[in-house]
PDB file of C-alpha atoms and ligand atoms in Angstrom:
ATOM      1  CA  MET A  86     -14.784   8.824 -54.919  1.00 52.00           C
ATOM      2  CA  SER A  87     -15.446  11.904 -52.720  1.00 65.00           C
ATOM      3  CA  ARG A  88     -12.551  14.009 -52.032  1.00 71.00           C
ATOM      4  CA  PRO A  89     -11.379  14.566 -48.201  1.00 76.00           C
ATOM      5  CA  ALA A  90     -11.499  17.239 -47.202  1.00 84.00           C
ATOM      6  CA  LEU A  91      -8.409  18.784 -47.027  1.00 92.00           C
ATOM      7  CA  GLU A  92      -5.227  17.895 -48.605  1.00 93.00           C
ATOM      8  CA  ILE A  93      -1.683  17.697 -48.549  1.00 93.00           C
ATOM      9  CA  ALA A  94      -2.259  20.426 -51.781  1.00 94.00           C
ATOM     10  CA  ASP A  95      -4.190  21.883 -49.907  1.00 94.00           C
ATOM     11  CA  ILE A  96      -1.225  23.239 -47.402  1.00 94.00           C
ATOM     12  CA  LEU A  97       0.936  23.345 -50.095  1.00 94.00           C
ATOM     13  CA  ARG A  98      -0.574  26.035 -51.396  1.00 94.00           C
ATOM     14  CA  ARG A  99      -1.413  28.386 -48.728  1.00 94.00           C
ATOM     15  CA  HIS A 100       2.009  27.553 -46.795  1.00 93.00           C
ATOM     16  CA  GLY A 101       4.157  26.219 -49.877  1.00 93.00           C
ATOM     17  CA  ALA A 102       5.426  29.847 -50.086  1.00 94.00           C
ATOM     18  CA  ALA A 103       6.795  30.478 -46.452  1.00 93.00           C
ATOM     19  CA  TRP A 104       8.250  27.131 -46.629  1.00 92.00           C
ATOM     20  CA  ARG A 105      10.566  27.845 -49.600  1.00 94.00           C
ATOM     21  CA  ALA A 106      11.393  31.427 -47.946  1.00 93.00           C
ATOM     22  CA  ALA A 107      12.747  29.956 -45.225  1.00 92.00           C
ATOM     23  CA  HIS A 108      13.717  27.094 -45.939  1.00 91.00           C
ATOM     24  CA  ALA A 109      16.069  28.935 -49.660  1.00 88.00           C
ATOM     25  CA  GLY A 110      19.054  27.091 -50.997  1.00 88.00           C
ATOM     26  CA  HIS A 111      18.104  23.640 -48.688  1.00 89.00           C
ATOM     27  CA  VAL A 112      15.639  23.242 -51.187  1.00 89.00           C
ATOM     28  CA  SER A 113      16.412  21.068 -54.727  1.00 90.00           C
ATOM     29  CA  LEU A 114      14.433  21.885 -58.357  1.00 91.00           C
ATOM     30  CA  GLY A 115      13.578  17.701 -57.567  1.00 91.00           C
ATOM     31  CA  GLN A 116      11.661  18.421 -54.380  1.00 91.00           C
ATOM     32  CA  LEU A 117      10.156  22.354 -55.577  1.00 94.00           C
ATOM     33  CA  LYS A 118       9.128  20.313 -59.260  1.00 94.00           C
ATOM     34  CA  VAL A 119       7.246  17.871 -56.985  1.00 94.00           C
ATOM     35  CA  MET A 120       5.080  20.860 -54.783  1.00 95.00           C
ATOM     36  CA  SER A 121       5.085  22.321 -57.756  1.00 95.00           C
ATOM     37  CA  ALA A 122       3.083  19.444 -59.740  1.00 95.00           C
ATOM     38  CA  ILE A 123       1.216  18.498 -55.774  1.00 95.00           C
ATOM     39  CA  GLU A 124      -0.160  22.297 -55.564  1.00 95.00           C
ATOM     40  CA  THR A 125      -1.527  22.612 -59.567  1.00 94.00           C
ATOM     41  CA  CYS A 126      -2.572  19.456 -60.054  1.00 94.00           C
ATOM     42  CA  ARG A 127      -5.715  19.218 -60.681  1.00 92.00           C
ATOM     43  CA  THR A 128      -6.367  22.928 -61.192  1.00 92.00           C
ATOM     44  CA  ALA A 129      -7.188  25.458 -63.688  1.00 90.00           C
ATOM     45  CA  ALA A 130      -3.259  26.025 -63.645  1.00 91.00           C
ATOM     46  CA  LEU A 131      -2.564  23.068 -66.100  1.00 91.00           C
ATOM     47  CA  GLY A 132      -5.496  23.274 -68.243  1.00 91.00           C
ATOM     48  CA  GLY A 133      -7.828  21.443 -68.849  1.00 90.00           C
ATOM     49  CA  HIS A 134      -9.688  17.963 -71.175  1.00 89.00           C
ATOM     50  CA  VAL A 135     -13.597  17.031 -72.235  1.00 88.00           C
ATOM     51  CA  GLU A 136     -14.090  12.983 -71.969  1.00 84.00           C
ATOM     52  CA  ALA A 137     -16.648  12.436 -74.296  1.00 84.00           C
ATOM     53  CA  CYS A 138     -18.976   9.586 -74.583  1.00 83.00           C
ATOM     54  CA  GLU A 139     -18.806   8.755 -78.261  1.00 81.00           C
ATOM     55  CA  GLY A 140     -22.352   6.395 -77.736  1.00 83.00           C
ATOM     56  CA  CYS A 141     -24.151   8.375 -76.039  1.00 84.00           C
ATOM     57  CA  ARG A 142     -23.041  11.969 -76.719  1.00 81.00           C
ATOM     58  CA  HIS A 143     -22.055  12.127 -72.891  1.00 86.00           C
ATOM     59  CA  THR A 144     -19.139  14.961 -71.988  1.00 86.00           C
ATOM     60  CA  ARG A 145     -17.561  16.151 -68.724  1.00 85.00           C
ATOM     61  CA  VAL A 146     -14.918  18.474 -69.058  1.00 85.00           C
ATOM     62  CA  ALA A 147     -12.561  17.440 -66.356  1.00 87.00           C
ATOM     63  CA  TYR A 148      -8.675  20.291 -65.338  1.00 91.00           C
ATOM     64  CA  ASN A 149      -5.673  17.701 -65.636  1.00 92.00           C
ATOM     65  CA  SER A 150      -3.639  15.905 -63.286  1.00 92.00           C
ATOM     66  CA  CYS A 151      -0.024  17.222 -62.635  1.00 93.00           C
ATOM     67  CA  ARG A 152       1.281  12.662 -62.622  1.00 90.00           C
ATOM     68  CA  ASN A 153       3.298  13.333 -60.284  1.00 91.00           C
ATOM     69  CA  ARG A 154       5.405   9.578 -58.760  1.00 87.00           C
ATOM     70  CA  HIS A 155       4.314  11.414 -55.342  1.00 90.00           C
ATOM     71  CA  CYS A 156       1.313  13.077 -56.178  1.00 92.00           C
ATOM     72  CA  PRO A 157      -1.545  11.531 -52.770  1.00 90.00           C
ATOM     73  CA  LYS A 158      -4.352  12.828 -55.725  1.00 89.00           C
ATOM     74  CA  CYS A 159      -2.257  11.255 -58.838  1.00 90.00           C
ATOM     75  CA  GLN A 160      -0.580   7.456 -57.148  1.00 89.00           C
ATOM     76  CA  GLY A 161      -4.607   6.987 -55.834  1.00 87.00           C
ATOM     77  CA  ALA A 162      -6.285   7.124 -58.901  1.00 88.00           C
ATOM     78  CA  ALA A 163      -3.354   5.210 -60.062  1.00 90.00           C
ATOM     79  CA  ALA A 164      -3.227   2.944 -57.184  1.00 89.00           C
ATOM     80  CA  ARG A 165      -7.115   1.759 -58.283  1.00 90.00           C
ATOM     81  CA  GLU A 166      -6.730   1.909 -61.656  1.00 91.00           C
ATOM     82  CA  TRP A 167      -3.405  -0.577 -61.295  1.00 91.00           C
ATOM     83  CA  LEU A 168      -5.788  -2.271 -59.052  1.00 92.00           C
ATOM     84  CA  ALA A 169      -9.193  -3.275 -60.988  1.00 93.00           C
ATOM     85  CA  ALA A 170      -6.479  -3.898 -64.341  1.00 93.00           C
ATOM     86  CA  ARG A 171      -4.806  -7.658 -61.592  1.00 92.00           C
ATOM     87  CA  GLU A 172      -7.832  -8.441 -60.640  1.00 93.00           C
ATOM     88  CA  ALA A 173      -9.258  -8.740 -64.667  1.00 93.00           C
ATOM     89  CA  ASP A 174      -6.376 -10.309 -64.839  1.00 91.00           C
ATOM     90  CA  LEU A 175      -7.570 -12.866 -62.558  1.00 93.00           C
ATOM     91  CA  LEU A 176      -8.205 -17.137 -63.203  1.00 93.00           C
ATOM     92  CA  PRO A 177     -11.262 -18.173 -61.491  1.00 92.00           C
ATOM     93  CA  VAL A 178      -9.139 -20.446 -59.263  1.00 93.00           C
ATOM     94  CA  GLY A 179      -7.354 -20.901 -56.175  1.00 93.00           C
ATOM     95  CA  TYR A 180      -4.306 -17.931 -55.757  1.00 95.00           C
ATOM     96  CA  PHE A 181      -1.005 -18.786 -53.487  1.00 96.00           C
ATOM     97  CA  HIS A 182       0.681 -16.233 -51.519  1.00 95.00           C
ATOM     98  CA  VAL A 183       5.117 -15.953 -53.167  1.00 96.00           C
ATOM     99  CA  VAL A 184       7.332 -14.092 -50.421  1.00 95.00           C
ATOM    100  CA  PHE A 185      10.953 -14.604 -51.312  1.00 96.00           C
ATOM    101  CA  THR A 186      12.803 -13.065 -48.989  1.00 94.00           C
ATOM    102  CA  VAL A 187      17.290 -13.215 -48.916  1.00 93.00           C
ATOM    103  CA  PRO A 188      19.523 -12.718 -45.150  1.00 92.00           C
ATOM    104  CA  ALA A 189      20.029  -9.747 -43.292  1.00 89.00           C
ATOM    105  CA  GLU A 190      24.022  -9.972 -44.739  1.00 90.00           C
ATOM    106  CA  ILE A 191      22.722  -9.939 -48.911  1.00 92.00           C
ATOM    107  CA  ALA A 192      19.775  -6.838 -47.499  1.00 91.00           C
ATOM    108  CA  ASP A 193      23.216  -4.760 -46.728  1.00 90.00           C
ATOM    109  CA  ILE A 194      25.462  -5.289 -49.944  1.00 93.00           C
ATOM    110  CA  ALA A 195      21.891  -4.640 -51.860  1.00 93.00           C
ATOM    111  CA  PHE A 196      21.351  -1.771 -49.636  1.00 89.00           C
ATOM    112  CA  THR A 197      24.507  -0.047 -52.072  1.00 91.00           C
ATOM    113  CA  ASN A 198      23.711  -1.302 -54.613  1.00 94.00           C
ATOM    114  CA  LYS A 199      19.562  -1.287 -56.244  1.00 92.00           C
ATOM    115  CA  ALA A 200      19.148  -1.167 -59.475  1.00 94.00           C
ATOM    116  CA  ALA A 201      22.104  -4.456 -59.802  1.00 96.00           C
ATOM    117  CA  VAL A 202      20.530  -6.490 -57.278  1.00 96.00           C
ATOM    118  CA  TYR A 203      16.827  -5.858 -57.024  1.00 96.00           C
ATOM    119  CA  ASP A 204      17.429  -6.460 -60.613  1.00 97.00           C
ATOM    120  CA  LEU A 205      18.665 -10.204 -59.541  1.00 97.00           C
ATOM    121  CA  LEU A 206      16.102 -10.419 -56.811  1.00 97.00           C
ATOM    122  CA  PHE A 207      13.407 -10.225 -59.283  1.00 96.00           C
ATOM    123  CA  ARG A 208      15.260 -12.678 -61.791  1.00 97.00           C
ATOM    124  CA  ALA A 209      16.218 -14.960 -59.528  1.00 98.00           C
ATOM    125  CA  ALA A 210      12.801 -15.280 -57.899  1.00 98.00           C
ATOM    126  CA  SER A 211      11.157 -15.559 -60.862  1.00 97.00           C
ATOM    127  CA  GLU A 212      13.504 -18.268 -62.388  1.00 98.00           C
ATOM    128  CA  THR A 213      12.889 -20.061 -59.430  1.00 98.00           C
ATOM    129  CA  MET A 214       9.120 -20.601 -60.063  1.00 98.00           C
ATOM    130  CA  LEU A 215       9.245 -20.804 -63.217  1.00 98.00           C
ATOM    131  CA  THR A 216      11.751 -23.960 -62.688  1.00 98.00           C
ATOM    132  CA  ILE A 217       9.877 -25.607 -59.988  1.00 98.00           C
ATOM    133  CA  ALA A 218       6.326 -25.446 -61.321  1.00 97.00           C
ATOM    134  CA  ALA A 219       7.507 -26.786 -64.011  1.00 97.00           C
ATOM    135  CA  ASP A 220       8.665 -30.391 -63.763  1.00 97.00           C
ATOM    136  CA  PRO A 221       6.838 -32.674 -63.739  1.00 96.00           C
ATOM    137  CA  ARG A 222       7.845 -34.125 -60.717  1.00 96.00           C
ATOM    138  CA  HIS A 223       6.109 -31.119 -59.246  1.00 96.00           C
ATOM    139  CA  LEU A 224       3.027 -29.226 -61.094  1.00 96.00           C
ATOM    140  CA  GLY A 225       4.848 -30.114 -64.364  1.00 97.00           C
ATOM    141  CA  ALA A 226       3.253 -27.301 -65.118  1.00 97.00           C
ATOM    142  CA  ARG A 227       3.977 -23.206 -67.329  1.00 97.00           C
ATOM    143  CA  ILE A 228       3.027 -21.148 -63.887  1.00 97.00           C
ATOM    144  CA  GLY A 229       1.461 -17.079 -64.454  1.00 95.00           C
ATOM    145  CA  ILE A 230       3.414 -14.927 -61.960  1.00 95.00           C
ATOM    146  CA  THR A 231       1.939 -11.386 -60.255  1.00 94.00           C
ATOM    147  CA  ALA A 232       5.358  -9.941 -59.178  1.00 94.00           C
ATOM    148  CA  VAL A 233       6.039  -6.966 -56.987  1.00 92.00           C
ATOM    149  CA  LEU A 234       9.104  -5.767 -55.152  1.00 91.00           C
ATOM    150  CA  HIS A 235       8.675  -4.397 -51.950  1.00 87.00           C
ATOM    151  CA  THR A 236      12.938  -3.496 -50.258  1.00 84.00           C
ATOM    152  CA  TRP A 237      11.140  -1.538 -46.414  1.00 74.00           C
ATOM    153  CA  GLY A 238       9.868  -4.225 -43.550  1.00 64.00           C
ATOM    154  CA  SER A 239       7.072  -2.568 -41.661  1.00 58.00           C
ATOM    155  CA  ALA A 240       9.827  -1.529 -39.366  1.00 57.00           C
ATOM    156  CA  LEU A 241      10.423   0.388 -41.402  1.00 58.00           C
ATOM    157  CA  THR A 242      14.348  -0.747 -41.428  1.00 72.00           C
ATOM    158  CA  HIS A 243      15.894  -2.283 -45.878  1.00 81.00           C
ATOM    159  CA  HIS A 244      14.196  -5.514 -45.804  1.00 85.00           C
ATOM    160  CA  PRO A 245      14.658  -6.505 -49.382  1.00 91.00           C
ATOM    161  CA  HIS A 246      11.816  -8.940 -50.727  1.00 92.00           C
ATOM    162  CA  VAL A 247       9.135  -9.666 -54.160  1.00 95.00           C
ATOM    163  CA  HIS A 248       5.611 -10.697 -53.292  1.00 94.00           C
ATOM    164  CA  MET A 249       3.779 -12.468 -55.990  1.00 95.00           C
ATOM    165  CA  ILE A 250       1.355 -13.624 -56.588  1.00 95.00           C
ATOM    166  CA  VAL A 251       0.390 -16.941 -57.929  1.00 96.00           C
ATOM    167  CA  PRO A 252      -2.318 -19.142 -59.208  1.00 96.00           C
ATOM    168  CA  GLY A 253      -2.956 -22.517 -58.245  1.00 96.00           C
ATOM    169  CA  GLY A 254      -2.324 -24.830 -62.144  1.00 96.00           C
ATOM    170  CA  GLY A 255      -0.802 -23.388 -65.124  1.00 97.00           C
ATOM    171  CA  ILE A 256      -0.835 -24.707 -68.822  1.00 97.00           C
ATOM    172  CA  SER A 257       0.228 -27.990 -69.338  1.00 97.00           C
ATOM    173  CA  LEU A 258       3.832 -27.973 -70.878  1.00 95.00           C
ATOM    174  CA  ASP A 259       2.677 -29.252 -74.049  1.00 96.00           C
ATOM    175  CA  GLY A 260       0.465 -25.938 -73.799  1.00 96.00           C
ATOM    176  CA  THR A 261      -3.110 -28.936 -74.609  1.00 97.00           C
ATOM    177  CA  ARG A 262      -4.883 -28.541 -70.977  1.00 97.00           C
ATOM    178  CA  TRP A 263      -4.875 -26.577 -68.013  1.00 97.00           C
ATOM    179  CA  VAL A 264      -2.689 -28.263 -64.674  1.00 97.00           C
ATOM    180  CA  SER A 265      -4.317 -28.090 -61.164  1.00 96.00           C
ATOM    181  CA  SER A 266      -2.786 -27.626 -58.439  1.00 95.00           C
ATOM    182  CA  ARG A 267      -3.627 -29.118 -54.523  1.00 92.00           C
ATOM    183  CA  PRO A 268      -5.943 -26.507 -53.023  1.00 88.00           C
ATOM    184  CA  ALA A 269      -3.062 -26.814 -49.736  1.00 89.00           C
ATOM    185  CA  PHE A 270      -0.002 -26.777 -51.849  1.00 93.00           C
ATOM    186  CA  LEU A 271       1.474 -25.201 -54.947  1.00 93.00           C
ATOM    187  CA  LEU A 272       4.809 -26.590 -54.831  1.00 95.00           C
ATOM    188  CA  PRO A 273       7.409 -27.268 -51.977  1.00 96.00           C
ATOM    189  CA  VAL A 274       9.121 -24.126 -50.128  1.00 96.00           C
ATOM    190  CA  HIS A 275      12.296 -26.453 -48.910  1.00 96.00           C
ATOM    191  CA  VAL A 276      12.549 -27.123 -53.083  1.00 97.00           C
ATOM    192  CA  LEU A 277      12.299 -23.569 -53.697  1.00 98.00           C
ATOM    193  CA  GLY A 278      14.391 -22.017 -50.992  1.00 97.00           C
ATOM    194  CA  LYS A 279      17.593 -24.490 -52.714  1.00 97.00           C
ATOM    195  CA  LEU A 280      17.366 -23.442 -55.799  1.00 98.00           C
ATOM    196  CA  PHE A 281      16.190 -19.723 -55.440  1.00 98.00           C
ATOM    197  CA  ARG A 282      20.043 -19.684 -53.116  1.00 98.00           C
ATOM    198  CA  ARG A 283      22.147 -21.314 -55.801  1.00 98.00           C
ATOM    199  CA  LEU A 284      20.871 -19.242 -58.508  1.00 98.00           C
ATOM    200  CA  PHE A 285      20.967 -15.341 -56.062  1.00 98.00           C
ATOM    201  CA  LEU A 286      24.226 -16.709 -55.696  1.00 98.00           C
ATOM    202  CA  THR A 287      25.748 -18.071 -58.911  1.00 97.00           C
ATOM    203  CA  GLY A 288      24.450 -13.957 -60.046  1.00 98.00           C
ATOM    204  CA  LEU A 289      25.463 -11.919 -57.278  1.00 98.00           C
ATOM    205  CA  LEU A 290      29.347 -13.604 -57.723  1.00 97.00           C
ATOM    206  CA  ALA A 291      28.177 -12.973 -62.286  1.00 98.00           C
ATOM    207  CA  LEU A 292      27.558  -9.632 -61.230  1.00 98.00           C
ATOM    208  CA  HIS A 293      30.962  -9.099 -59.037  1.00 97.00           C
ATOM    209  CA  ALA A 294      32.944 -10.493 -61.462  1.00 97.00           C
ATOM    210  CA  ALA A 295      31.304  -7.940 -63.624  1.00 97.00           C
ATOM    211  CA  GLY A 296      32.573  -5.728 -61.732  1.00 96.00           C
ATOM    212  CA  ARG A 297      28.940  -4.693 -60.955  1.00 96.00           C
ATOM    213  CA  LEU A 298      29.041  -3.772 -57.013  1.00 96.00           C
ATOM    214  CA  ARG A 299      30.120  -1.709 -55.442  1.00 95.00           C
ATOM    215  CA  PHE A 300      30.815  -1.781 -51.549  1.00 94.00           C
ATOM    216  CA  PHE A 301      32.206   1.245 -49.630  1.00 92.00           C
ATOM    217  CA  GLY A 302      33.472   2.316 -46.040  1.00 90.00           C
ATOM    218  CA  ASP A 303      33.880  -0.881 -43.421  1.00 89.00           C
ATOM    219  CA  ARG A 304      32.506  -3.205 -46.855  1.00 91.00           C
ATOM    220  CA  ALA A 305      35.276  -1.803 -49.304  1.00 93.00           C
ATOM    221  CA  GLY A 306      37.328  -4.952 -48.793  1.00 95.00           C
ATOM    222  CA  LEU A 307      34.900  -6.837 -50.533  1.00 95.00           C
ATOM    223  CA  SER A 308      35.609  -5.793 -53.582  1.00 95.00           C
ATOM    224  CA  ASP A 309      38.599  -8.263 -54.143  1.00 96.00           C
ATOM    225  CA  PRO A 310      36.315 -11.284 -55.707  1.00 96.00           C
ATOM    226  CA  GLN A 311      38.161 -13.581 -52.825  1.00 96.00           C
ATOM    227  CA  ALA A 312      36.835 -11.530 -50.078  1.00 96.00           C
ATOM    228  CA  PHE A 313      33.314 -11.584 -50.991  1.00 97.00           C
ATOM    229  CA  GLU A 314      33.319 -15.199 -52.260  1.00 96.00           C
ATOM    230  CA  ARG A 315      34.350 -15.696 -48.746  1.00 96.00           C
ATOM    231  CA  HIS A 316      31.708 -13.374 -47.117  1.00 95.00           C
ATOM    232  CA  LEU A 317      29.402 -15.486 -49.444  1.00 95.00           C
ATOM    233  CA  ALA A 318      30.082 -18.859 -48.158  1.00 95.00           C
ATOM    234  CA  PRO A 319      28.042 -18.549 -44.690  1.00 95.00           C
ATOM    235  CA  MET A 320      25.258 -17.836 -46.704  1.00 94.00           C
ATOM    236  CA  LYS A 321      24.944 -21.002 -49.226  1.00 93.00           C
ATOM    237  CA  ALA A 322      24.248 -22.823 -45.583  1.00 92.00           C
ATOM    238  CA  LYS A 323      22.181 -21.332 -44.302  1.00 92.00           C
ATOM    239  CA  LYS A 324      18.465 -21.748 -45.128  1.00 92.00           C
ATOM    240  CA  TRP A 325      16.967 -19.038 -47.267  1.00 94.00           C
ATOM    241  CA  VAL A 326      13.011 -18.807 -46.172  1.00 91.00           C
ATOM    242  CA  VAL A 327       9.974 -18.944 -49.508  1.00 95.00           C
ATOM    243  CA  TYR A 328       6.443 -18.298 -47.814  1.00 94.00           C
ATOM    244  CA  ALA A 329       3.577 -19.547 -50.246  1.00 94.00           C
ATOM    245  CA  LYS A 330       0.166 -20.002 -48.883  1.00 93.00           C
ATOM    246  CA  PRO A 331      -2.970 -19.774 -49.907  1.00 93.00           C
ATOM    247  CA  PRO A 332      -4.331 -15.824 -49.350  1.00 91.00           C
ATOM    248  CA  PHE A 333      -6.346 -14.801 -45.966  1.00 86.00           C
ATOM    249  CA  GLY A 334      -9.501 -13.000 -48.032  1.00 88.00           C
ATOM    250  CA  GLY A 335      -8.410 -14.691 -51.150  1.00 90.00           C
ATOM    251  CA  PRO A 336      -5.807 -12.469 -54.181  1.00 92.00           C
ATOM    252  CA  GLU A 337      -8.051  -9.208 -53.958  1.00 91.00           C
ATOM    253  CA  ALA A 338      -6.783  -8.514 -50.189  1.00 90.00           C
ATOM    254  CA  VAL A 339      -3.136  -9.485 -51.554  1.00 90.00           C
ATOM    255  CA  LEU A 340      -3.161  -7.041 -54.670  1.00 91.00           C
ATOM    256  CA  ALA A 341      -5.541  -4.467 -52.528  1.00 88.00           C
ATOM    257  CA  TYR A 342      -1.532  -4.657 -49.323  1.00 85.00           C
ATOM    258  CA  LEU A 343       0.592  -4.525 -52.144  1.00 87.00           C
ATOM    259  CA  SER A 344      -1.053  -2.041 -54.824  1.00 85.00           C
ATOM    260  CA  ARG A 345      -0.801   0.666 -51.295  1.00 79.00           C
ATOM    261  CA  TYR A 346       2.217  -0.426 -51.616  1.00 77.00           C
ATOM    262  CA  THR A 347       3.571   0.164 -55.527  1.00 78.00           C
ATOM    263  CA  HIS A 348       1.708   3.689 -55.571  1.00 80.00           C
ATOM    264  CA  ARG A 349       3.087   5.025 -51.480  1.00 78.00           C
ATOM    265  CA  VAL A 350       3.461   8.750 -51.139  1.00 81.00           C
ATOM    266  CA  ALA A 351       4.710   9.729 -48.241  1.00 78.00           C
ATOM    267  CA  ILE A 352       1.501  10.800 -46.451  1.00 84.00           C
ATOM    268  CA  SER A 353      -2.500  10.101 -47.919  1.00 85.00           C
ATOM    269  CA  ASN A 354      -4.103  12.480 -48.517  1.00 89.00           C
ATOM    270  CA  ARG A 355      -6.813  10.099 -45.743  1.00 87.00           C
ATOM    271  CA  ARG A 356      -4.109  10.962 -43.120  1.00 89.00           C
ATOM    272  CA  LEU A 357      -4.729  14.359 -42.578  1.00 92.00           C
ATOM    273  CA  ILE A 358      -7.438  16.160 -40.085  1.00 93.00           C
ATOM    274  CA  GLY A 359      -7.032  19.133 -39.903  1.00 93.00           C
ATOM    275  CA  MET A 360      -5.170  22.138 -40.987  1.00 92.00           C
ATOM    276  CA  ASP A 361      -4.535  25.671 -39.747  1.00 89.00           C
ATOM    277  CA  GLU A 362      -2.321  29.081 -39.293  1.00 86.00           C
ATOM    278  CA  ASP A 363       0.539  27.011 -37.262  1.00 86.00           C
ATOM    279  CA  GLY A 364       0.398  23.569 -37.610  1.00 90.00           C
ATOM    280  CA  VAL A 365      -0.491  20.432 -39.081  1.00 92.00           C
ATOM    281  CA  THR A 366      -2.762  16.734 -37.844  1.00 92.00           C
ATOM    282  CA  PHE A 367      -2.438  13.459 -39.309  1.00 90.00           C
ATOM    283  CA  ARG A 368      -3.031   9.908 -37.962  1.00 89.00           C
ATOM    284  CA  TYR A 369      -0.648   7.788 -38.523  1.00 86.00           C
ATOM    285  CA  LYS A 370       0.069   4.003 -37.129  1.00 83.00           C
ATOM    286  CA  ASP A 371       2.926   3.542 -33.807  1.00 80.00           C
ATOM    287  CA  TYR A 372       3.694   0.075 -34.508  1.00 75.00           C
ATOM    288  CA  ARG A 373       5.401  -1.127 -31.194  1.00 79.00           C
ATOM    289  CA  ARG A 374       1.741   0.013 -29.501  1.00 84.00           C
ATOM    290  CA  ASP A 375      -0.809  -3.576 -29.698  1.00 83.00           C
ATOM    291  CA  GLY A 376      -4.413  -2.514 -30.813  1.00 84.00           C
ATOM    292  CA  ASP A 377      -6.273   0.731 -31.130  1.00 86.00           C
ATOM    293  CA  ALA A 378      -3.791   2.327 -28.501  1.00 86.00           C
ATOM    294  CA  ARG A 379      -1.023   1.627 -31.729  1.00 86.00           C
ATOM    295  CA  HIS A 380      -3.861   5.072 -33.607  1.00 88.00           C
ATOM    296  CA  ARG A 381      -2.016   8.284 -32.425  1.00 89.00           C
ATOM    297  CA  THR A 382      -2.671  12.042 -33.689  1.00 90.00           C
ATOM    298  CA  MET A 383       0.659  14.012 -34.551  1.00 89.00           C
ATOM    299  CA  THR A 384       0.035  17.940 -35.321  1.00 91.00           C
ATOM    300  CA  LEU A 385       3.612  19.328 -37.251  1.00 89.00           C
ATOM    301  CA  SER A 386       3.335  23.217 -37.371  1.00 86.00           C
ATOM    302  CA  THR A 387       3.827  24.565 -40.418  1.00 78.00           C
TER     303      THR A 387
HETATM  304 ZN1   ZN B 681      -1.838  15.447 -59.748  1.00 52.22          ZN
HETATM  305 ZN1   ZN B 682       6.473  -6.932 -48.194  1.00 52.22          ZN
END
């Protein structure tokens, strides 16, 4: 993989000290640690290591990586590793892309209760898939799932949903053979939607009863159990939409898309165009415009 001409690390090394001085007292320890990690990643500052092949004795000397969650260099490598490992998991069968989404009212509750509600979202979605797939009236098999949580929609609004990559079939319940689904149909989405709704809402009430949910501001009243039940009532009547279709471009295309999200950093090195004394220029997409007009560049002063 070729090294981008300009990296976030170059910008931080050149302008970081001045920025820190200008914002002294307003930069958190966490932010300082991230800056330092990115600035020193794969430089002599972090030391180095020797990689050797036991077969041919070939050796390679490399600087150590910072492994910071926000480092574009490390996350780019982590994303490629994740993608390669998930691709190696793929079976030689058809695949389905499945998406579980919650109504907007639930997204609001999740926003102030992220850990509890995201965990519930994962459990309710996977239990729904495993249960309906195991039902002999449907597939009658044990399926496998790769699931990734997305918490933001493309318009950058809070929009929690779970993407799944699911093989078109599974192991028979007695464990003796492969049961294949039909090529374009995995499981009925209205059945999935109904069970998902029931499991999720039951789980949400249980979280509330266990005192695991917090409400603030104009939602503080929802701390009351009756008020919370009343608030959820309309959602029992709503249709909860589940998407399940064979993906265009196969499972590889969905995995590639998901890998960009699972290891996303604020801005990747590839989007940087240039830097001088006054500013940094980078590429961005303006989703309010159509087609090629979406691709824009912006210069921010340093
Ligand atoms: Zn790094
Ligand atoms: Zn998504």
